PDB file of C-alpha atoms in Angstrom:
ATOM      1  CA  MET W   1      -7.893  14.100 -40.201  1.00  0.00           C
ATOM      2  CA  LYS W   2      -4.533  15.035 -37.484  1.00  0.00           C
ATOM      3  CA  LYS W   3      -6.973  16.834 -35.258  1.00  0.00           C
ATOM      4  CA  LEU W   4      -9.258  13.423 -34.904  1.00  0.00           C
ATOM      5  CA  LEU W   5      -6.751  11.299 -34.662  1.00  0.00           C
ATOM      6  CA  PHE W   6      -4.837  12.852 -32.151  1.00  0.00           C
ATOM      7  CA  LEU W   7      -8.139  12.843 -30.429  1.00  0.00           C
ATOM      8  CA  SER W   8      -8.837   9.436 -31.130  1.00  0.00           C
ATOM      9  CA  PHE W   9      -4.855   8.710 -29.180  1.00  0.00           C
ATOM     10  CA  LEU W  10      -5.644  10.762 -26.627  1.00  0.00           C
ATOM     11  CA  LEU W  11      -9.013   9.288 -25.548  1.00  0.00           C
ATOM     12  CA  LEU W  12      -7.314   5.931 -26.075  1.00  0.00           C
ATOM     13  CA  PHE W  13      -5.040   6.969 -23.025  1.00  0.00           C
ATOM     14  CA  HIS W  14      -7.559   8.741 -20.921  1.00  0.00           C
ATOM     15  CA  SER W  15      -9.254   5.692 -21.214  1.00  0.00           C
ATOM     16  CA  PHE W  16      -7.329   3.467 -19.995  1.00  0.00           C
ATOM     17  CA  SER W  17      -5.572   5.504 -17.276  1.00  0.00           C
ATOM     18  CA  LEU W  18      -9.446   5.732 -16.044  1.00  0.00           C
ATOM     19  CA  LYS W  19     -10.055   1.895 -16.123  1.00  0.00           C
ATOM     20  CA  ALA W  20      -6.928   1.530 -13.705  1.00  0.00           C
ATOM     21  CA  GLN W  21      -7.504  -1.938 -11.643  1.00  0.00           C
ATOM     22  CA  MET W  22      -7.444  -0.932  -7.637  1.00  0.00           C
ATOM     23  CA  PHE W  23      -6.247  -3.282  -5.084  1.00  0.00           C
ATOM     24  CA  TYR W  24      -6.829  -2.684  -1.208  1.00  0.00           C
ATOM     25  CA  PRO W  25      -5.051  -5.115   1.354  1.00  0.00           C
ATOM     26  CA  ALA W  26      -7.644  -8.135   1.730  1.00  0.00           C
ATOM     27  CA  ASN W  27      -7.293  -8.139   5.744  1.00  0.00           C
ATOM     28  CA  THR W  28      -8.842  -5.219   6.439  1.00  0.00           C
ATOM     29  CA  THR W  29     -11.753  -2.490   5.415  1.00  0.00           C
ATOM     30  CA  ASN W  30      -9.213   0.514   5.711  1.00  0.00           C
ATOM     31  CA  VAL W  31      -9.136   1.744   1.923  1.00  0.00           C
ATOM     32  CA  GLU W  32      -5.932   4.070   2.524  1.00  0.00           C
ATOM     33  CA  GLU W  33      -2.946   2.060   1.322  1.00  0.00           C
ATOM     34  CA  CYS W  34      -4.146   1.224  -2.459  1.00  0.00           C
ATOM     35  CA  ILE W  35      -1.860  -0.717  -5.623  1.00  0.00           C
ATOM     36  CA  SER W  36      -3.243   1.092  -8.820  1.00  0.00           C
ATOM     37  CA  PHE W  37      -2.196  -1.336 -11.654  1.00  0.00           C
ATOM     38  CA  ILE W  38      -2.528  -0.348 -15.528  1.00  0.00           C
ATOM     39  CA  GLU W  39      -1.293  -2.955 -17.671  1.00  0.00           C
ATOM     40  CA  THR W  40      -2.324  -2.567 -21.532  1.00  0.00           C
ATOM     41  CA  PRO W  41      -0.394  -3.164 -24.955  1.00  0.00           C
ATOM     42  CA  LEU W  42       0.906  -0.083 -25.138  1.00  0.00           C
ATOM     43  CA  GLY W  43       3.177  -0.350 -21.465  1.00  0.00           C
ATOM     44  CA  THR W  44       2.346  -1.069 -17.755  1.00  0.00           C
ATOM     45  CA  GLU W  45       1.954   1.511 -14.780  1.00  0.00           C
ATOM     46  CA  ILE W  46       1.731   0.520 -11.406  1.00  0.00           C
ATOM     47  CA  ASN W  47       1.155   3.053  -7.797  1.00  0.00           C
ATOM     48  CA  TYR W  48       1.104   2.616  -4.720  1.00  0.00           C
ATOM     49  CA  ARG W  49      -0.254   5.296  -1.832  1.00  0.00           C
ATOM     50  CA  ALA W  50       0.495   4.488   1.343  1.00  0.00           C
ATOM     51  CA  LYS W  51      -1.547   4.322   4.886  1.00  0.00           C
ATOM     52  CA  GLY W  52      -1.808   7.595   5.967  1.00  0.00           C
ATOM     53  CA  THR W  53      -0.854   9.565   3.027  1.00  0.00           C
ATOM     54  CA  LYS W  54      -2.708  10.884  -0.182  1.00  0.00           C
ATOM     55  CA  LYS W  55      -0.126  10.894  -2.358  1.00  0.00           C
ATOM     56  CA  TRP W  56       0.544   8.638  -5.266  1.00  0.00           C
ATOM     57  CA  ALA W  57       4.428   7.256  -5.903  1.00  0.00           C
ATOM     58  CA  THR W  58       5.030   5.382  -9.109  1.00  0.00           C
ATOM     59  CA  LEU W  59       6.995   1.979  -8.598  1.00  0.00           C
ATOM     60  CA  ARG W  60      10.046   1.570 -11.012  1.00  0.00           C
ATOM     61  CA  ILE W  61       9.643  -1.970 -12.765  1.00  0.00           C
ATOM     62  CA  LEU W  62      12.578  -3.500 -12.485  1.00  0.00           C
ATOM     63  CA  ASN W  63      11.558  -6.374 -15.065  1.00  0.00           C
ATOM     64  CA  ASN W  64      10.370  -7.054 -18.083  1.00  0.00           C
ATOM     65  CA  PRO W  65       7.486  -9.567 -17.768  1.00  0.00           C
ATOM     66  CA  GLU W  66       4.856 -10.388 -20.558  1.00  0.00           C
ATOM     67  CA  MET W  67       1.595  -9.212 -19.573  1.00  0.00           C
ATOM     68  CA  GLY W  68       0.076 -10.757 -17.035  1.00  0.00           C
ATOM     69  CA  GLY W  69       3.608 -12.038 -15.454  1.00  0.00           C
ATOM     70  CA  GLU W  70       5.502 -11.144 -12.636  1.00  0.00           C
ATOM     71  CA  TYR W  71       6.554  -7.917 -12.182  1.00  0.00           C
ATOM     72  CA  LEU W  72       9.937  -6.690  -9.863  1.00  0.00           C
ATOM     73  CA  VAL W  73       8.854  -3.458  -8.242  1.00  0.00           C
ATOM     74  CA  GLU W  74      10.907  -0.859  -6.413  1.00  0.00           C
ATOM     75  CA  PHE W  75       8.692   0.476  -3.656  1.00  0.00           C
ATOM     76  CA  PRO W  76       9.151   4.308  -2.481  1.00  0.00           C
ATOM     77  CA  ASP W  77      11.321   2.887   0.723  1.00  0.00           C
ATOM     78  CA  LYS W  78      13.636   1.180  -1.589  1.00  0.00           C
ATOM     79  CA  SER W  79      12.343  -2.253  -0.912  1.00  0.00           C
ATOM     80  CA  LYS W  80      11.899  -5.068  -3.899  1.00  0.00           C
ATOM     81  CA  GLN W  81       9.137  -6.614  -4.260  1.00  0.00           C
ATOM     82  CA  ARG W  82       7.305  -9.309  -6.404  1.00  0.00           C
ATOM     83  CA  ILE W  83       3.318  -8.657  -7.492  1.00  0.00           C
ATOM     84  CA  LEU W  84       1.424 -11.213  -9.491  1.00  0.00           C
ATOM     85  CA  LYS W  85      -2.310 -10.880 -10.397  1.00  0.00           C
ATOM     86  CA  ASN W  86      -4.624 -13.789 -10.313  1.00  0.00           C
ATOM     87  CA  ALA W  87      -7.382 -14.270 -12.253  1.00  0.00           C
ATOM     88  CA  ASP W  88      -9.626 -14.366  -9.124  1.00  0.00           C
ATOM     89  CA  GLY W  89      -9.271 -10.503  -9.022  1.00  0.00           C
ATOM     90  CA  THR W  90      -6.560 -10.913  -5.957  1.00  0.00           C
ATOM     91  CA  MET W  91      -2.935  -9.148  -6.022  1.00  0.00           C
ATOM     92  CA  GLN W  92       0.079 -11.498  -4.267  1.00  0.00           C
ATOM     93  CA  VAL W  93       2.848  -9.234  -3.192  1.00  0.00           C
ATOM     94  CA  LYS W  94       6.081 -10.380  -1.572  1.00  0.00           C
ATOM     95  CA  LYS W  95       9.356  -9.185  -0.566  1.00  0.00           C
ATOM     96  CA  GLU W  96      12.313 -10.356  -1.983  1.00  0.00           C
ATOM     97  CA  GLY W  97      13.836 -12.268   0.726  1.00  0.00           C
ATOM     98  CA  LYS W  98      10.998 -12.754   3.056  1.00  0.00           C
ATOM     99  CA  ASN W  99       8.519 -15.931   3.427  1.00  0.00           C
ATOM    100  CA  THR W 100       5.576 -13.805   4.117  1.00  0.00           C
ATOM    101  CA  THR W 101       2.949 -12.605   0.877  1.00  0.00           C
ATOM    102  CA  ARG W 102       0.646  -9.397   0.674  1.00  0.00           C
ATOM    103  CA  ILE W 103      -2.668 -10.500  -0.623  1.00  0.00           C
ATOM    104  CA  PHE W 104      -4.641  -7.427  -2.043  1.00  0.00           C
ATOM    105  CA  THR W 105      -8.191  -7.528  -3.463  1.00  0.00           C
ATOM    106  CA  SER W 106      -9.278  -5.493  -6.232  1.00  0.00           C
ATOM    107  CA  LYS W 107     -11.756  -2.848  -6.175  1.00  0.00           C
ATOM    108  CA  ASP W 108     -15.365  -5.054  -7.417  1.00  0.00           C
ATOM    109  CA  LEU W 109     -14.595  -7.552  -5.282  1.00  0.00           C
ATOM    110  CA  PHE W 110     -13.793  -5.195  -2.414  1.00  0.00           C
ATOM    111  CA  LEU W 111     -16.960  -3.568  -2.928  1.00  0.00           C
ATOM    112  CA  CYS W 112     -18.411  -6.562  -2.228  1.00  0.00           C
ATOM    113  CA  GLN W 113     -17.243  -6.039   1.104  1.00  0.00           C
ATOM    114  CA  GLU W 114     -19.153  -3.829   3.416  1.00  0.00           C
ATOM    115  CA  ASP W 115     -17.183  -0.683   3.948  1.00  0.00           C
ATOM    116  CA  GLU W 116     -18.146   2.953   3.947  1.00  0.00           C
ATOM    117  CA  ALA W 117     -17.132   4.303   0.735  1.00  0.00           C
ATOM    118  CA  GLU W 118     -18.890   5.555  -1.901  1.00  0.00           C
ATOM    119  CA  TYR W 119     -17.344   5.230  -5.347  1.00  0.00           C
ATOM    120  CA  LEU W 120     -17.061   8.239  -8.336  1.00  0.00           C
ATOM    121  CA  GLU W 121     -16.932   5.933 -12.091  1.00  0.00           C
ATOM    122  CA  ILE W 122     -16.111   8.327 -14.487  1.00  0.00           C
ATOM    123  CA  SER W 123     -15.479   7.454 -18.436  1.00  0.00           C
ATOM    124  CA  TYR W 124     -15.683   8.844 -21.770  1.00  0.00           C
ATOM    125  CA  VAL W 125     -17.116   6.723 -24.824  1.00  0.00           C
ATOM    126  CA  LEU W 126     -16.729   6.693 -28.165  1.00  0.00           C
ATOM    127  CA  THR W 127     -19.909   6.662 -29.835  1.00  0.00           C
ATOM    128  CA  ASN W 128     -20.963   7.693 -33.731  1.00  0.00           C
ATOM    129  CA  ASP W 129     -17.351   9.777 -33.468  1.00  0.00           C
ATOM    130  CA  ILE W 130     -18.515  11.595 -30.561  1.00  0.00           C
ATOM    131  CA  ILE W 131     -16.371  11.066 -27.393  1.00  0.00           C
ATOM    132  CA  GLY W 132     -19.617  11.302 -24.365  1.00  0.00           C
ATOM    133  CA  PHE W 133     -18.305  11.650 -20.882  1.00  0.00           C
ATOM    134  CA  VAL W 134     -20.604   9.010 -18.422  1.00  0.00           C
ATOM    135  CA  CYS W 135     -20.801   9.563 -14.747  1.00  0.00           C
ATOM    136  CA  SER W 136     -21.807   7.293 -11.626  1.00  0.00           C
ATOM    137  CA  ILE W 137     -21.946   7.255  -8.354  1.00  0.00           C
ATOM    138  CA  THR W 138     -22.344   3.946  -6.293  1.00  0.00           C
ATOM    139  CA  THR W 139     -23.590   4.840  -2.580  1.00  0.00           C
ATOM    140  CA  LYS W 140     -22.336   2.873   0.522  1.00  0.00           C
ATOM    141  CA  GLU W 141     -25.781   1.180   0.198  1.00  0.00           C
ATOM    142  CA  GLY W 142     -24.636  -0.427  -2.679  1.00  0.00           C
ATOM    143  CA  ILE W 143     -26.992   1.596  -5.041  1.00  0.00           C
ATOM    144  CA  THR W 144     -25.618   3.140  -8.505  1.00  0.00           C
ATOM    145  CA  LYS W 145     -27.279   6.386 -10.330  1.00  0.00           C
ATOM    146  CA  VAL W 146     -26.317   7.198 -13.420  1.00  0.00           C
ATOM    147  CA  PHE W 147     -26.369  10.901 -13.773  1.00  0.00           C
ATOM    148  CA  ASN W 148     -27.521  12.199 -16.601  1.00  0.00           C
ATOM    149  CA  VAL W 149     -25.032  15.097 -17.959  1.00  0.00           C
ATOM    150  CA  MET W 150     -27.138  18.504 -18.479  1.00  0.00           C
ATOM    151  CA  SER W 151     -24.106  20.752 -19.716  1.00  0.00           C
ATOM    152  CA  GLU W 152     -20.503  20.819 -20.033  1.00  0.00           C
ATOM    153  CA  GLU W 153     -17.437  22.726 -19.769  1.00  0.00           C
ATOM    154  CA  GLU W 154     -15.010  21.215 -20.925  1.00  0.00           C
ATOM    155  CA  GLN W 155     -12.184  23.844 -20.491  1.00  0.00           C
ATOM    156  CA  SER W 156     -12.366  24.076 -17.264  1.00  0.00           C
ATOM    157  CA  SER W 157     -14.130  20.479 -16.442  1.00  0.00           C
ATOM    158  CA  LEU W 158     -16.884  21.891 -15.054  1.00  0.00           C
ATOM    159  CA  TYR W 159     -20.318  19.388 -15.637  1.00  0.00           C
ATOM    160  CA  GLU W 160     -23.792  20.039 -14.233  1.00  0.00           C
ATOM    161  CA  LEU W 161     -25.682  16.699 -13.649  1.00  0.00           C
ATOM    162  CA  SER W 162     -28.754  15.617 -12.816  1.00  0.00           C
ATOM    163  CA  ILE W 163     -30.252  12.266 -11.484  1.00  0.00           C
ATOM    164  CA  SER W 164     -33.587  11.257 -13.049  1.00  0.00           C
ATOM    165  CA  ASP W 165     -36.412  11.251 -10.771  1.00  0.00           C
ATOM    166  CA  GLU W 166     -34.189  13.705  -8.433  1.00  0.00           C
ATOM    167  CA  ASP W 167     -34.806  17.243  -7.996  1.00  0.00           C
ATOM    168  CA  GLY W 168     -31.630  19.131  -8.295  1.00  0.00           C
ATOM    169  CA  ILE W 169     -28.271  19.943 -10.381  1.00  0.00           C
ATOM    170  CA  TYR W 170     -24.878  18.345  -9.247  1.00  0.00           C
ATOM    171  CA  ILE W 171     -21.741  20.380  -9.900  1.00  0.00           C
ATOM    172  CA  LEU W 172     -18.904  17.188 -11.019  1.00  0.00           C
ATOM    173  CA  LYS W 173     -15.663  19.714 -11.210  1.00  0.00           C
ATOM    174  CA  ARG W 174     -11.616  18.147 -11.959  1.00  0.00           C
ATOM    175  CA  ILE W 175      -9.380  19.506  -9.718  1.00  0.00           C
ATOM    176  CA  ASP W 176      -5.935  17.687 -10.325  1.00  0.00           C
ATOM    177  CA  ASN W 177      -6.861  14.026 -10.123  1.00  0.00           C
ATOM    178  CA  ASP W 178      -9.532  14.494  -7.604  1.00  0.00           C
ATOM    179  CA  TYR W 179     -13.472  15.292  -8.055  1.00  0.00           C
ATOM    180  CA  GLU W 180     -15.241  17.544  -6.404  1.00  0.00           C
ATOM    181  CA  LEU W 181     -19.627  16.901  -6.606  1.00  0.00           C
ATOM    182  CA  THR W 182     -21.646  19.434  -5.097  1.00  0.00           C
ATOM    183  CA  TYR W 183     -25.015  17.906  -3.952  1.00  0.00           C
ATOM    184  CA  PRO W 184     -28.220  19.968  -4.922  1.00  0.00           C
ATOM    185  CA  ASP W 185     -28.214  21.212  -1.445  1.00  0.00           C
ATOM    186  CA  GLY W 186     -25.248  22.267  -1.212  1.00  0.00           C
ATOM    187  CA  SER W 187     -22.582  20.173  -0.058  1.00  0.00           C
ATOM    188  CA  LYS W 188     -19.774  18.844  -1.142  1.00  0.00           C
ATOM    189  CA  LYS W 189     -17.482  15.658  -1.890  1.00  0.00           C
ATOM    190  CA  ILE W 190     -13.822  14.881  -2.606  1.00  0.00           C
ATOM    191  CA  TYR W 191     -13.205  11.883  -4.915  1.00  0.00           C
ATOM    192  CA  SER W 192      -9.747  10.661  -5.145  1.00  0.00           C
ATOM    193  CA  TRP W 193      -8.537   9.756  -8.311  1.00  0.00           C
ATOM    194  CA  ASP W 194      -8.876   5.834  -7.860  1.00  0.00           C
ATOM    195  CA  VAL W 195     -12.458   6.953  -7.899  1.00  0.00           C
ATOM    196  CA  MET W 196     -13.585   6.123  -3.916  1.00  0.00           C
ATOM    197  CA  SER W 197     -14.591   8.912  -1.907  1.00  0.00           C
ATOM    198  CA  TYR W 198     -13.510   7.653   2.525  1.00  0.00           C
TER     199      TYR W 198
END
């Protein structure tokens, strides 16, 4: 029973972390700068990746708003900025003492722009008390293909995948917060933690 409760908690925690909302600057197709926003009843975590770096920084939340409220956060450059998520899928980021507001767009809206990115979506589902791994890829042409799981090694986070009506086996391996996908022809791509390869 304890093991099932622990697994349920891990699944709940992991599903929240995988469902982080990603926001990119609305006025560009450059996907390097990103704000990751995880808001749950258990707490809020806001991460930031600056342009020109692959490292994420966790932003320090300086106030305690209700869910959906305006967050006052400290960025890595020590600037204090206010973050407000809007119902239309955008996010406003305003520096304290400045009149300018930067608009960030959610990943779903960003996908509608014709960017050159491919997206790897990964989640875990609980069906009949069995935890299942689900994975799909959206190509830069906007076509989503769902992988079939042929085999998995949980200890090494290694998955053998296939796509219906296609020949060959794909190999997916988790490396820290990134995923390495090996294609049937042997070529490899790295997909970053924000489920985007660019």
